[in-house]
Amino acid sequence: PEPSIYMSPRELSQRWQCSRSSVDRIARRNGFTRICLGDGENGMVRYLRVEVEALEAARTIRLESDRLSGGAA
């Protein structure tokens, strides 16, 4: 089965190995679409997987191969 198009804050917390409050802050600062299901404290929040993956791709830094080998060529 394909993964859901949504991700919960708990999933992101586990994926990024950070607190729920960090997930909320990162999501807010990066303008994630926030899907609110239900009302008040019992409501659920979900984020779009495509936005999460786009942020991860944009923030991924690949090291140059010569850096990995200590610069010896």
Coordinates of N, CA and C in Angstrom, one line a residue:
P1 N 0.8 -1.2 0.0 CA 0.0 0.0 0.0 C 0.9 1.3 0.0
E2 N 0.4 2.3 -0.7 CA 1.1 3.5 -0.8 C 1.0 4.3 0.6
P3 N 2.0 5.0 0.9 CA 1.9 5.8 2.2 C 0.8 6.9 2.0
S4 N 0.2 7.3 3.1 CA -0.8 8.4 3.1 C -0.2 9.7 2.6
I5 N -1.0 10.5 2.0 CA -0.5 11.8 1.6 C -0.4 12.8 2.8
Y6 N -0.8 12.3 3.9 CA -0.7 13.2 5.2 C 0.3 12.6 6.1
M7 N 0.9 13.4 7.0 CA 1.8 13.0 8.0 C 1.4 13.7 9.3
S8 N 1.3 13.0 10.4 CA 1.0 13.5 11.7 C 2.2 14.2 12.3
P9 N 2.0 15.1 13.2 CA 3.1 15.7 14.0 C 3.9 14.6 14.7
R10 N 3.3 13.6 15.2 CA 4.0 12.5 15.9 C 4.9 11.7 14.9
E11 N 4.4 11.5 13.7 CA 5.2 10.8 12.7 C 6.5 11.6 12.4
L12 N 6.3 12.9 12.2 CA 7.4 13.8 11.9 C 8.4 13.9 13.1
S13 N 7.8 13.9 14.3 CA 8.7 13.9 15.5 C 9.6 12.7 15.5
Q14 N 9.1 11.6 15.2 CA 9.9 10.3 15.1 C 10.8 10.4 14.0
R15 N 10.3 10.8 12.8 CA 11.2 10.8 11.6 C 12.4 11.7 11.8
W16 N 12.1 12.9 12.4 CA 13.2 13.9 12.5 C 13.9 13.8 13.9
Q17 N 13.4 12.9 14.7 CA 14.0 12.7 16.1 C 14.1 14.0 16.8
C18 N 12.9 14.7 17.0 CA 12.8 15.9 17.7 C 11.5 16.0 18.4
S19 N 11.3 17.0 19.2 CA 10.1 17.1 20.0 C 8.9 17.6 19.1
R20 N 7.7 17.4 19.6 CA 6.5 17.8 18.9 C 6.5 19.3 18.8
S21 N 7.0 20.0 19.8 CA 7.0 21.5 19.7 C 8.0 21.9 18.6
S22 N 9.1 21.2 18.4 CA 10.0 21.5 17.3 C 9.3 21.3 15.9
V23 N 8.6 20.2 15.8 CA 7.8 19.9 14.6 C 6.9 21.1 14.3
D24 N 6.1 21.5 15.3 CA 5.2 22.6 15.1 C 5.9 23.9 14.7
R25 N 7.0 24.2 15.3 CA 7.8 25.4 14.9 C 8.4 25.3 13.5
I26 N 8.9 24.2 13.1 CA 9.5 24.0 11.8 C 8.4 24.1 10.8
A27 N 7.2 23.5 11.0 CA 6.1 23.5 10.1 C 5.6 25.0 9.9
R28 N 5.5 25.7 11.0 CA 5.0 27.1 11.0 C 6.0 27.9 10.2
R29 N 7.3 27.8 10.5 CA 8.3 28.7 9.8 C 8.4 28.4 8.3
N30 N 8.1 27.2 7.9 CA 8.2 26.8 6.5 C 6.9 26.8 5.8
G31 N 5.9 27.3 6.5 CA 4.6 27.6 5.8 C 3.9 26.3 5.4
F32 N 4.0 25.2 6.1 CA 3.3 24.0 5.8 C 1.8 24.2 5.8
T33 N 1.1 23.5 4.9 CA -0.3 23.5 5.0 C -0.7 22.7 6.2
R34 N -1.6 23.2 7.0 CA -2.0 22.5 8.3 C -3.4 22.1 8.1
I35 N -3.7 20.8 8.1 CA -5.0 20.3 8.0 C -5.5 19.9 9.4
C36 N -6.6 20.6 9.8 CA -7.1 20.4 11.2 C -8.4 19.6 11.1
L37 N -8.4 18.4 11.7 CA -9.6 17.6 11.7 C -10.2 17.5 13.1
G38 N -11.4 17.9 13.2 CA -12.0 18.0 14.6 C -11.8 19.3 15.2
D39 N -12.3 19.5 16.4 CA -12.3 20.8 17.1 C -11.5 20.7 18.4
G40 N -10.9 21.9 18.8 CA -10.3 22.0 20.1 C -9.2 21.1 20.3
E41 N -9.0 20.7 21.6 CA -7.9 19.9 22.1 C -8.0 18.5 21.5
N42 N -9.2 18.0 21.1 CA -9.4 16.7 20.6 C -9.2 16.6 19.1
G43 N -8.9 17.7 18.5 CA -8.7 17.8 17.0 C -7.4 17.2 16.6
M44 N -7.3 16.7 15.4 CA -6.1 16.2 14.9 C -5.5 17.1 13.8
V45 N -4.2 17.1 13.8 CA -3.4 18.0 12.8 C -2.7 17.0 11.9
R46 N -2.7 17.4 10.6 CA -1.9 16.6 9.6 C -1.2 17.6 8.7
Y47 N -0.1 17.2 8.2 CA 0.7 18.0 7.2 C 0.7 17.2 5.9
L48 N 1.0 17.9 4.8 CA 1.0 17.2 3.5 C 2.4 16.6 3.3
R49 N 2.5 15.3 3.0 CA 3.7 14.6 2.9 C 4.6 15.2 1.8
V50 N 4.0 15.7 0.7 CA 4.8 16.3 -0.4 C 5.5 17.5 0.1
E51 N 4.9 18.3 1.0 CA 5.6 19.5 1.6 C 6.7 19.1 2.5
V52 N 6.5 18.1 3.3 CA 7.6 17.6 4.2 C 8.7 17.1 3.4
E53 N 8.5 16.3 2.3 CA 9.6 15.7 1.5 C 10.3 16.8 0.7
A54 N 9.5 17.9 0.3 CA 10.2 19.0 -0.4 C 11.1 19.7 0.5
L55 N 10.7 19.9 1.8 CA 11.6 20.6 2.7 C 12.8 19.8 3.0
E56 N 12.7 18.5 3.2 CA 13.8 17.6 3.4 C 14.8 17.6 2.2
A57 N 14.2 17.6 1.0 CA 15.1 17.6 -0.2 C 15.8 18.9 -0.3
A58 N 15.2 20.0 0.0 CA 15.8 21.4 0.0 C 16.9 21.5 1.0
R59 N 16.7 20.9 2.1 CA 17.6 21.0 3.3 C 18.7 20.0 3.3
T60 N 18.7 19.1 2.3 CA 19.7 18.0 2.3 C 21.0 18.5 1.6
I61 N 22.1 18.3 2.3 CA 23.4 18.8 1.8 C 24.3 17.5 1.5
R62 N 24.7 17.5 0.3 CA 25.5 16.3 -0.1 C 27.0 16.8 -0.1
L63 N 27.8 16.0 0.6 CA 29.2 16.3 0.6 C 29.9 15.9 -0.7
E64 N 30.9 16.7 -1.1 CA 31.6 16.4 -2.3 C 32.5 15.2 -2.0
S65 N 32.7 14.4 -3.1 CA 33.4 13.1 -2.9 C 34.8 13.2 -2.4
D66 N 35.5 14.3 -2.7 CA 36.9 14.5 -2.2 C 36.9 14.8 -0.7
R67 N 35.8 15.4 -0.2 CA 35.7 15.7 1.2 C 35.6 14.4 2.0
L68 N 34.8 13.5 1.4 CA 34.6 12.2 2.0 C 35.9 11.3 2.1
S69 N 36.7 11.5 1.1 CA 38.0 10.7 1.1 C 39.1 11.4 1.7
G70 N 38.9 12.5 2.4 CA 40.0 13.2 3.1 C 40.7 14.2 2.1
G71 N 40.3 14.4 0.9 CA 40.9 15.3 0.0 C 42.0 14.7 -0.8
A72 N 42.3 13.4 -0.6 CA 43.4 12.7 -1.3 C 42.9 12.3 -2.7
A73 N 43.6 12.7 -3.7 CA 43.1 12.3 -5.1 C 44.2 11.5 -5.8

